[in-house]
PDB file of C-alpha atoms in Angstrom:
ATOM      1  CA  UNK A   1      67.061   9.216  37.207  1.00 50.00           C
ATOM      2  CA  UNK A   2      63.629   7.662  38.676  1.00 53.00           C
ATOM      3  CA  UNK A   3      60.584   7.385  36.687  1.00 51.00           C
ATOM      4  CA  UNK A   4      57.831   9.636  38.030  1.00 51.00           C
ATOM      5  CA  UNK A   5      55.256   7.767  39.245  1.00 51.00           C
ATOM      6  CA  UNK A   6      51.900   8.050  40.308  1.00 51.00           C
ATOM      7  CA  UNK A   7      49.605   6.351  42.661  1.00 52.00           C
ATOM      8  CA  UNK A   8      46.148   5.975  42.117  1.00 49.00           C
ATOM      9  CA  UNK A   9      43.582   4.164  44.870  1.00 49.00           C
ATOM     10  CA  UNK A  10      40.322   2.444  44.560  1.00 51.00           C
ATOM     11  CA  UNK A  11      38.777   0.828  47.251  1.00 52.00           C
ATOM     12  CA  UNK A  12      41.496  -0.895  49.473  1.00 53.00           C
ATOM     13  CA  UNK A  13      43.782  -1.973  46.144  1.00 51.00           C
ATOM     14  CA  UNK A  14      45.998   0.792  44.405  1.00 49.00           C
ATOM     15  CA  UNK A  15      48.239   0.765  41.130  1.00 51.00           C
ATOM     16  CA  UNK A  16      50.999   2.679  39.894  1.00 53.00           C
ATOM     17  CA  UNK A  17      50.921   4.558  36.787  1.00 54.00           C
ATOM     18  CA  UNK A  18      54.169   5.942  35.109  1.00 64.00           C
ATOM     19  CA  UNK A  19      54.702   8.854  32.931  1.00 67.00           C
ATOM     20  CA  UNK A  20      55.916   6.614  29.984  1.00 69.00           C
ATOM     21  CA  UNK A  21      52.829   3.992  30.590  1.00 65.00           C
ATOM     22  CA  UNK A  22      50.845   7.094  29.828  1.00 68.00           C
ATOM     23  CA  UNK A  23      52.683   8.367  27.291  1.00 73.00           C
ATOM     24  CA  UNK A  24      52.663   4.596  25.700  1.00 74.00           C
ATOM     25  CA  UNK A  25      48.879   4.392  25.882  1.00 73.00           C
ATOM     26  CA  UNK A  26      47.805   7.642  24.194  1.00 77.00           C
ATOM     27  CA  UNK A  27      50.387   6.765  21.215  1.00 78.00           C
ATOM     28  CA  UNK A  28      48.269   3.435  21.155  1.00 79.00           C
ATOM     29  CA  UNK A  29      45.404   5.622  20.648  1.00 81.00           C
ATOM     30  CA  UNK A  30      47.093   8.161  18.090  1.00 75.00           C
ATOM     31  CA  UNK A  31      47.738   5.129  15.881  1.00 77.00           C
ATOM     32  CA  UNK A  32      44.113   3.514  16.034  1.00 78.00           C
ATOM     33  CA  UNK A  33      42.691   6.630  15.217  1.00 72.00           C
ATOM     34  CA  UNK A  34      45.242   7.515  12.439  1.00 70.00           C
ATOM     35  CA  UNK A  35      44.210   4.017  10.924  1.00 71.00           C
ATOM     36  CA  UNK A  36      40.787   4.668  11.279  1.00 64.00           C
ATOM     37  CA  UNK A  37      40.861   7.550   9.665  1.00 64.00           C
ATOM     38  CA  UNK A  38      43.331   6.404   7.008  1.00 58.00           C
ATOM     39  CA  UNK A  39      40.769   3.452   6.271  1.00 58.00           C
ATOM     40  CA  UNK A  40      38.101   6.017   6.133  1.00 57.00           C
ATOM     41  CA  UNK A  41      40.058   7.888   3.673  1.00 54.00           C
ATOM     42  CA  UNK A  42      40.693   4.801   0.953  1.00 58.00           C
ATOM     43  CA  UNK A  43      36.960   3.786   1.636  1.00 57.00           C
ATOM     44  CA  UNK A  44      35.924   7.357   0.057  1.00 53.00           C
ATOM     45  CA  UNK A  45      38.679   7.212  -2.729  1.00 54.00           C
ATOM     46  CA  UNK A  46      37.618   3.991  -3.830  1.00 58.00           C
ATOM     47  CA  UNK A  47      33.886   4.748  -3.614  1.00 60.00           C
ATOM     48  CA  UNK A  48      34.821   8.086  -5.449  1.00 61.00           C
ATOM     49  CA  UNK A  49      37.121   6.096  -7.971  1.00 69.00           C
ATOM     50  CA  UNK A  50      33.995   3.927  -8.962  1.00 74.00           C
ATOM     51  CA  UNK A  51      31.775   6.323  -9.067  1.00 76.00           C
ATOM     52  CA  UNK A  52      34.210   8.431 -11.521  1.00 81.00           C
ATOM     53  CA  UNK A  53      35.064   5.208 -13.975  1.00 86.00           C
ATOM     54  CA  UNK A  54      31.075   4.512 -14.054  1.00 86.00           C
ATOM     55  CA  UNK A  55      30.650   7.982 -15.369  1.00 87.00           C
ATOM     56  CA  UNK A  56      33.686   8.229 -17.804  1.00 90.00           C
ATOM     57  CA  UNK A  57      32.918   4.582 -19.510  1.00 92.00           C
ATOM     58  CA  UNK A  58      29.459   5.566 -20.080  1.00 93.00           C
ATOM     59  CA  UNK A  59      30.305   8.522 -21.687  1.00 93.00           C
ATOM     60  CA  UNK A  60      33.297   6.710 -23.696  1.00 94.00           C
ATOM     61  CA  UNK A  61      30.494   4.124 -24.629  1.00 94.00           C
ATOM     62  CA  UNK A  62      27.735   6.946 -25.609  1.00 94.00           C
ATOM     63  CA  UNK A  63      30.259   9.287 -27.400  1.00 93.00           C
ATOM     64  CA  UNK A  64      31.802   5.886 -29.067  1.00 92.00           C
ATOM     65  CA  UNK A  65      28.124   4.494 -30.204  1.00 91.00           C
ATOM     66  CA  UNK A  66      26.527   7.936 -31.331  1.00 91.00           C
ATOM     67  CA  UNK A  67      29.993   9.989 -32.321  1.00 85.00           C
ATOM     68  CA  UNK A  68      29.410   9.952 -35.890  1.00 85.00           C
ATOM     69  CA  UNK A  69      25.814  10.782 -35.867  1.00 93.00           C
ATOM     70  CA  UNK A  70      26.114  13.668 -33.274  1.00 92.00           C
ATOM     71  CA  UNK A  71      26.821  16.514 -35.772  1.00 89.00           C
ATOM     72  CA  UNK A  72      24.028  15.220 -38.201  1.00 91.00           C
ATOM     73  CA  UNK A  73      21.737  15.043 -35.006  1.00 92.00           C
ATOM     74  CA  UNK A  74      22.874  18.623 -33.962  1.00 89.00           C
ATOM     75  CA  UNK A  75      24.151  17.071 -30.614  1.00 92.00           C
ATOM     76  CA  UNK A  76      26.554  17.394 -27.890  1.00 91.00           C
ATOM     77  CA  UNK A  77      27.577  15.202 -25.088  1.00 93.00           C
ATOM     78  CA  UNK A  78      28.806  16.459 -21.989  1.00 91.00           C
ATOM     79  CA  UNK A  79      31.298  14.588 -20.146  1.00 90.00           C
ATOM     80  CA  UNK A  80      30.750  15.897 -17.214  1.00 87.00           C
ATOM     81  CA  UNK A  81      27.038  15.635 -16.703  1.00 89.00           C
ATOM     82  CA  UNK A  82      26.292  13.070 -19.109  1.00 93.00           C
ATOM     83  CA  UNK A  83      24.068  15.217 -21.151  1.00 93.00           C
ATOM     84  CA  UNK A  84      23.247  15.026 -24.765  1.00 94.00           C
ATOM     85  CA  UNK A  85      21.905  18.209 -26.103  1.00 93.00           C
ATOM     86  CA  UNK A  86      19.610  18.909 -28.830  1.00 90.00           C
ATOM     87  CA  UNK A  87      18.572  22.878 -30.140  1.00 83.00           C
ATOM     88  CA  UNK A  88      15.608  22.852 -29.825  1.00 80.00           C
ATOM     89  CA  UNK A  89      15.283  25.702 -32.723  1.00 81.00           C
ATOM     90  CA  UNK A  90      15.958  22.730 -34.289  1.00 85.00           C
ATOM     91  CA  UNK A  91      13.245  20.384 -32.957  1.00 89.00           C
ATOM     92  CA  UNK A  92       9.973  23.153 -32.593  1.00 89.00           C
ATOM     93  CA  UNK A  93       8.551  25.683 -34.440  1.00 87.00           C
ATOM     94  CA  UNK A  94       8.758  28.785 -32.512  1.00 80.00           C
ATOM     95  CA  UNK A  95       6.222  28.724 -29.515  1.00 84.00           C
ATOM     96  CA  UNK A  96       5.028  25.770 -30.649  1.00 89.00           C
ATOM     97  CA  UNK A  97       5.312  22.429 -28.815  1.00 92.00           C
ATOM     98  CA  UNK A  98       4.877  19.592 -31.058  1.00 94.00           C
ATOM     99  CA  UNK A  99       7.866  18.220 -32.692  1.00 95.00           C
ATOM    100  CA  UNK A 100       9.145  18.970 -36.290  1.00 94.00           C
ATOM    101  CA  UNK A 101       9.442  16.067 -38.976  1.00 95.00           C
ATOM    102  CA  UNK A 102      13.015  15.847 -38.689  1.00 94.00           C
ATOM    103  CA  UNK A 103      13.480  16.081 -34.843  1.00 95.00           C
ATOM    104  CA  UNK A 104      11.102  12.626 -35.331  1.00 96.00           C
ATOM    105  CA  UNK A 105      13.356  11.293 -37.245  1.00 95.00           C
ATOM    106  CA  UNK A 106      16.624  11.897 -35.052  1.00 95.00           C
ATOM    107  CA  UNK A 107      14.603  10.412 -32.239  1.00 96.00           C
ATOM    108  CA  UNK A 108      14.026   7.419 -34.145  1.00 95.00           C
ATOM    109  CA  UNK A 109      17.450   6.715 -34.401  1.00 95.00           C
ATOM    110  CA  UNK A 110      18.941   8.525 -31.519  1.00 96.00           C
ATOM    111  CA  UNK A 111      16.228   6.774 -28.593  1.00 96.00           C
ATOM    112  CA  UNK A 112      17.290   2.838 -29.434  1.00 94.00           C
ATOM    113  CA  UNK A 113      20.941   3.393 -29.501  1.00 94.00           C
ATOM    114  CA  UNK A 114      20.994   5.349 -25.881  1.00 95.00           C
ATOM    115  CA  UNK A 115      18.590   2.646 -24.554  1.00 95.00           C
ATOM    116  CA  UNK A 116      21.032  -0.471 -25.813  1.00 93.00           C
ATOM    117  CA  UNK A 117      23.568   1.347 -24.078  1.00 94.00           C
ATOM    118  CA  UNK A 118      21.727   1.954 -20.817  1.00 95.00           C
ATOM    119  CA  UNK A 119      20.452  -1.618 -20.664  1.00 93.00           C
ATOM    120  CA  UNK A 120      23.657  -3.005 -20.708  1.00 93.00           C
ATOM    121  CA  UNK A 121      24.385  -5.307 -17.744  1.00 92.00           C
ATOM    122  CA  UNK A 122      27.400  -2.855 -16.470  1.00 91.00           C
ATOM    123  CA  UNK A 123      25.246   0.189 -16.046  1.00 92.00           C
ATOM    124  CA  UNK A 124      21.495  -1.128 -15.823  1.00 90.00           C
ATOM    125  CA  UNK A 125      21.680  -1.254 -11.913  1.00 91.00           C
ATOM    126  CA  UNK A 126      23.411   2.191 -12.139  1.00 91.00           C
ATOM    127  CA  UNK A 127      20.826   4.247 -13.660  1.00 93.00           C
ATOM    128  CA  UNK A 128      18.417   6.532 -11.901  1.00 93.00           C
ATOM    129  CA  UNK A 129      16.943   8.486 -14.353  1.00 94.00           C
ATOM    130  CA  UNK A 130      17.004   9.207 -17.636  1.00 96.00           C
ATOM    131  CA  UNK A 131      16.043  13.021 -17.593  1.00 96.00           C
ATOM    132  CA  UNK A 132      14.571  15.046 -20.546  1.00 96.00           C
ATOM    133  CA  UNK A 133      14.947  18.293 -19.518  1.00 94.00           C
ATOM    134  CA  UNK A 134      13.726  21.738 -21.448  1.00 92.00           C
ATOM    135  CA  UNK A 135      14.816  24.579 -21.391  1.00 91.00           C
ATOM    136  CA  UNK A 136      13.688  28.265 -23.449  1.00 88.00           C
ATOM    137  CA  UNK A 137      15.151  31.513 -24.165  1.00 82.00           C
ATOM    138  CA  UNK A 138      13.197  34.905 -23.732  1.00 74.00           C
ATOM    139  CA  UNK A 139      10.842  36.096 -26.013  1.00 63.00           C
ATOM    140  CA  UNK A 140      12.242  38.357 -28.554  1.00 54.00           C
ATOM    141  CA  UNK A 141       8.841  39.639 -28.965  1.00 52.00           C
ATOM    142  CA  UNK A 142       7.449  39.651 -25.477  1.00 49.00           C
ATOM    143  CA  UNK A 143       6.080  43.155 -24.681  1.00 48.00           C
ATOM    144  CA  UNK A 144       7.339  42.806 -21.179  1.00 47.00           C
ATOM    145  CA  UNK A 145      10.573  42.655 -21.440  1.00 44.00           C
ATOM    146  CA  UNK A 146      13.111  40.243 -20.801  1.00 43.00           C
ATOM    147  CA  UNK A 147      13.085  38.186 -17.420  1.00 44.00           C
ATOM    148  CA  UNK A 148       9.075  38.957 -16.405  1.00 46.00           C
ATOM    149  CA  UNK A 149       7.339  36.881 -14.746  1.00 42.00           C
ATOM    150  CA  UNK A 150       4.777  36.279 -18.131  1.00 46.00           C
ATOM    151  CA  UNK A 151       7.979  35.162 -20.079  1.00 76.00           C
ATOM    152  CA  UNK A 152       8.798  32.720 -17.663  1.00 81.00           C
ATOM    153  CA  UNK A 153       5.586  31.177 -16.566  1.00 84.00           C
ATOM    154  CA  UNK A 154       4.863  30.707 -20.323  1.00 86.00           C
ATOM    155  CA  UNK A 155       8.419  29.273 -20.996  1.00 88.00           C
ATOM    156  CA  UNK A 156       7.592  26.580 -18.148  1.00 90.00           C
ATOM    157  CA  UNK A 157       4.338  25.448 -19.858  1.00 92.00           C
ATOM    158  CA  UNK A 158       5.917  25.632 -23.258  1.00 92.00           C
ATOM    159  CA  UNK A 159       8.950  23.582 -21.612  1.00 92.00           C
ATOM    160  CA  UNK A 160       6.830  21.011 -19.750  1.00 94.00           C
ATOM    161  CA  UNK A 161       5.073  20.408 -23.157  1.00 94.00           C
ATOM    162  CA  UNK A 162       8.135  19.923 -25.483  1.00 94.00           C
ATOM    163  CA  UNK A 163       9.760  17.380 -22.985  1.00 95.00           C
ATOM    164  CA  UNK A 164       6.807  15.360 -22.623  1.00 96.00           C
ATOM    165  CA  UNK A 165       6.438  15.258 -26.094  1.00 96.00           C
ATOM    166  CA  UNK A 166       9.559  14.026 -26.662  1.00 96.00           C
ATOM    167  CA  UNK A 167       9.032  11.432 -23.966  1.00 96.00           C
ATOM    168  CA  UNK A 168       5.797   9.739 -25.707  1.00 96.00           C
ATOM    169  CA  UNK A 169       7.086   9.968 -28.603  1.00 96.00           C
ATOM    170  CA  UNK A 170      10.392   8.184 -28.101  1.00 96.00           C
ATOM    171  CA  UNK A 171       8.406   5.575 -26.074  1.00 94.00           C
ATOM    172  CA  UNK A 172       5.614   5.292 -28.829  1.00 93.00           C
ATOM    173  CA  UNK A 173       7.342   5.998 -31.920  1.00 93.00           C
ATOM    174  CA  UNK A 174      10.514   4.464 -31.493  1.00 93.00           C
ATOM    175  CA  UNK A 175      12.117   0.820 -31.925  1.00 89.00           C
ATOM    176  CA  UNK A 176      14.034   1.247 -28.598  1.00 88.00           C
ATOM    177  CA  UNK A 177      13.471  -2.035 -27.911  1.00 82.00           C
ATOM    178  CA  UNK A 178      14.793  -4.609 -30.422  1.00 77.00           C
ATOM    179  CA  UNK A 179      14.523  -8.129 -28.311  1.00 79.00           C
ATOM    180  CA  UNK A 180      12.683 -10.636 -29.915  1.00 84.00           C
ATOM    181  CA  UNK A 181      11.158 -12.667 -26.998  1.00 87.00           C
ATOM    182  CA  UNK A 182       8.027 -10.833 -25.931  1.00 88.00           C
ATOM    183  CA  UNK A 183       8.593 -11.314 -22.402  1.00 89.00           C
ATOM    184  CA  UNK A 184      12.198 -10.178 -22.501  1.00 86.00           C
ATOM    185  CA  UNK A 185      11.180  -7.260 -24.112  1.00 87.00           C
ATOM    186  CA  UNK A 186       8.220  -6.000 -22.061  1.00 91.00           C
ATOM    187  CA  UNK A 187      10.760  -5.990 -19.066  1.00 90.00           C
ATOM    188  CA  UNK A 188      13.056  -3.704 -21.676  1.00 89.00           C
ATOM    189  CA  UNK A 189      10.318  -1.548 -21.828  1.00 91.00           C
ATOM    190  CA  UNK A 190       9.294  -1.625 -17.554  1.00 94.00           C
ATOM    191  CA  UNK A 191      12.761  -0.473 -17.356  1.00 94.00           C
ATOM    192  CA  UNK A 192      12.342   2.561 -19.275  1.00 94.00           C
ATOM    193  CA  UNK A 193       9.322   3.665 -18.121  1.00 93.00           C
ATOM    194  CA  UNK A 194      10.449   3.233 -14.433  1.00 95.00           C
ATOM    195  CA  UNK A 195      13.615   5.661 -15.202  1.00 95.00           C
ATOM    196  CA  UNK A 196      12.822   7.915 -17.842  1.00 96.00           C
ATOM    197  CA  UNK A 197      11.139  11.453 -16.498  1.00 95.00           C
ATOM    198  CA  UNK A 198      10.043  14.984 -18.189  1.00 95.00           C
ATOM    199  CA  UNK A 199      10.574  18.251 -16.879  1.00 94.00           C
ATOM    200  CA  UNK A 200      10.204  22.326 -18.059  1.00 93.00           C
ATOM    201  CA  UNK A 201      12.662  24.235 -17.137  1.00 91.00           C
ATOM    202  CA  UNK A 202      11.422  27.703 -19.165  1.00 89.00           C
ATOM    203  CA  UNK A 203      14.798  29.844 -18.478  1.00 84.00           C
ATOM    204  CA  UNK A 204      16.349  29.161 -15.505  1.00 86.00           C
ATOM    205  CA  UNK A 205      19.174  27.891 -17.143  1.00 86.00           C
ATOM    206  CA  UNK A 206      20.818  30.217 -19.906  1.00 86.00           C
ATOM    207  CA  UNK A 207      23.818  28.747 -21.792  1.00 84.00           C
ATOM    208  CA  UNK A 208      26.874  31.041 -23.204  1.00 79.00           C
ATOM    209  CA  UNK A 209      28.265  30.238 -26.331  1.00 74.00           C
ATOM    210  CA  UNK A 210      30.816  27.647 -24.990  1.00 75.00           C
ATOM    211  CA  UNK A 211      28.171  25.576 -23.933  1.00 78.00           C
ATOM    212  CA  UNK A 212      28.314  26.554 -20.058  1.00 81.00           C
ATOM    213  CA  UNK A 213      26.102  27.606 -17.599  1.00 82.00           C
ATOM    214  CA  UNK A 214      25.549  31.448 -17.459  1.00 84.00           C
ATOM    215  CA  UNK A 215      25.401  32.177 -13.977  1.00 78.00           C
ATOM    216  CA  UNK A 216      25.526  36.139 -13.850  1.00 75.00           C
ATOM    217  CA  UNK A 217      21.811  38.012 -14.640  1.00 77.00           C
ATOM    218  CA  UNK A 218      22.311  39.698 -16.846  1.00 78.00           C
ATOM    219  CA  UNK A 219      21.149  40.276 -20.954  1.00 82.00           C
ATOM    220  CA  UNK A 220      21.438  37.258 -23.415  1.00 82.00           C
ATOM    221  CA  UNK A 221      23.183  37.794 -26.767  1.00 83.00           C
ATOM    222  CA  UNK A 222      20.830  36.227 -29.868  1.00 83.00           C
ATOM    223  CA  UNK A 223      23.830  33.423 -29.760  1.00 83.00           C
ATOM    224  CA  UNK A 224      23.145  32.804 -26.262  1.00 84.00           C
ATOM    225  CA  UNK A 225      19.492  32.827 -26.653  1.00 83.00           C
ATOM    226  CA  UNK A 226      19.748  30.590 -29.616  1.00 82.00           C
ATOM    227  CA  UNK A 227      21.978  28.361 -27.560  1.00 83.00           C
ATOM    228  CA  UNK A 228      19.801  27.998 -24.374  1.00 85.00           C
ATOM    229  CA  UNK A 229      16.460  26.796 -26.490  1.00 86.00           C
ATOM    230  CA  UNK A 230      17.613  23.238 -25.525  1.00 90.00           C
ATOM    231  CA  UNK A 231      16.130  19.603 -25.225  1.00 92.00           C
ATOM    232  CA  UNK A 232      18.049  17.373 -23.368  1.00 94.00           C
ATOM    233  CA  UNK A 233      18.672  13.833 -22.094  1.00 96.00           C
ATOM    234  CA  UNK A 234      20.526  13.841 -18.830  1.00 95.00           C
ATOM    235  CA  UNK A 235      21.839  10.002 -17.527  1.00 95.00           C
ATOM    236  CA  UNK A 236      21.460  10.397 -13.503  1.00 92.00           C
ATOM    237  CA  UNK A 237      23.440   7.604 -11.823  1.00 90.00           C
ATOM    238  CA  UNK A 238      23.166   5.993  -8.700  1.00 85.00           C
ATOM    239  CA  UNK A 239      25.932   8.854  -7.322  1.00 71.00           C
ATOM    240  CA  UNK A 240      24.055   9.610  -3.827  1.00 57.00           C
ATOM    241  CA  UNK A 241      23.707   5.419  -3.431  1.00 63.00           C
ATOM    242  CA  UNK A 242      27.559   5.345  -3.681  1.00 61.00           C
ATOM    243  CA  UNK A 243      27.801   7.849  -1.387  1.00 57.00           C
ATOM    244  CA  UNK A 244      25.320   6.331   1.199  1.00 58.00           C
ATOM    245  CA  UNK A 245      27.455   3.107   1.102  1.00 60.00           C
ATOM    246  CA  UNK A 246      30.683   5.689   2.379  1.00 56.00           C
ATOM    247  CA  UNK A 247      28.441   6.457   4.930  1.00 58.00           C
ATOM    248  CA  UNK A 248      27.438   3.520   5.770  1.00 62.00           C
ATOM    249  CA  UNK A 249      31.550   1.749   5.764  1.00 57.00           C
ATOM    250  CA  UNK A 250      32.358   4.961   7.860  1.00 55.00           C
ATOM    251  CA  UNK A 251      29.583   4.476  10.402  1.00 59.00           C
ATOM    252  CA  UNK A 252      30.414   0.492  10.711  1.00 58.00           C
ATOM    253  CA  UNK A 253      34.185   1.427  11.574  1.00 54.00           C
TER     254      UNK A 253
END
């Protein structure tokens, strides 16, 4: 049997082109693009791989370093997030944001021991932000019920105040910085102040009793309302640079 063949003419030349040359030439092209995308494909793992050991030894190292003081600090970490939370029923008086005498005193040890970890030559480049984040429960006694818009608004100012709080006081009070050579230490302390932010939440975010999110609207127990009065530290990495440098591999390819 003869191989079909066709003829194609430009100008005054011609060529012939088989069936099987064609078929040969877009199986040439099926396997670059399956190896492109393949190579795509173990770019993204790997980027997602780093990205996912970055987060699980920093919490290793955080749970490792502050593990047996977290119960006597009334702390959590979250794996997940990289969140240490503190009650803040604990921390304020009720309505009130200026901190109590012992929520001073767990920042004085708590502050210098996340910093020593953060500083660290592994993750130093990898931080963002260092986030303290606040967060309030409706008013038990607010005439307007739960959810209005005066029990929010004040929650956000009462929020805003605790966090910042916290923030000059851990950057005032604290001995977050132990290096001895003054110059050394002044860029310790540039660091912090370049990453560490404040920020009210009021009650956006409700917690349940397992610690998780409440998504749902709907009415808070007195355990879930005691739960979501919350200060917390949140360790932001460099997650969107990792995935800008996917973007970047998949764009050069």
């Amino acid at each position: 049997m003869r191989t079909k063949r066709f003829r194609y003419f430009e100008g005054d030349g011609g060529y012939d082109l088989s069936i099987s040359d064609l078929m040969s030439a877009l199986c040439c092209i099926f396997i670059l693009v399956t190896i492109s995308i393949v190579v795509s494909l173990k770019e993204k793992n790997s980027l997602a791989d780093k990205y996912q050991e970055l987060q699980q030894d920093l919490f290793l190292d955080l749970r490792d370093e502050m593990g047996a003081d977290l119960e006597k600090w009334g702390a959590t970490i979250d794996p997940d997030t990289l969140t240490i939370r503190f009650s803040s029923d604990d921390g304020f008086d009720a309505r009130s944001p200026e901190l109590k005498p012992g929520y001073k005193k767990v920042l004085q040890e708590f502050f210098p021991k996340l910093v020593s970890i953060l500083q660290q030559d592994k993750y130093k480049n990898e931080i963002e932000e260092i986030r303290i984040e606040g967060f309030t429960a409706p008013d038990r006694t607010d005439p307007q019920g739960e959810g209005s818009e005066h029990d929010y608004t004040s929650g956000i100012e009462l929020s805003q105040e605790r966090t910042m709080n916290v923030l000059l006081y851990c950057l005032e009070n604290t001995n977050y910085s132990q290096e001895t050579d003054p110059a050394k230490k002044e860029q310790k302390k540039e660091w912090i102040r370049k990453h560490i932010v404040s920020n009210g939440y009021s009650l956006s975010r409700p917690l349940g009793n397992d610690g998780k999110l409440i998504e749902e609207n709907r009415k808070l127990t007195d355990e879930e309302k005691a739960a979501s009065r919350r200060v917390e530290f949140r360790i932001k990495t460099n997650s969107d640079k990792i995935v800008q440098q996917f973007q970047k591999a998949k764009d050069s390819n």
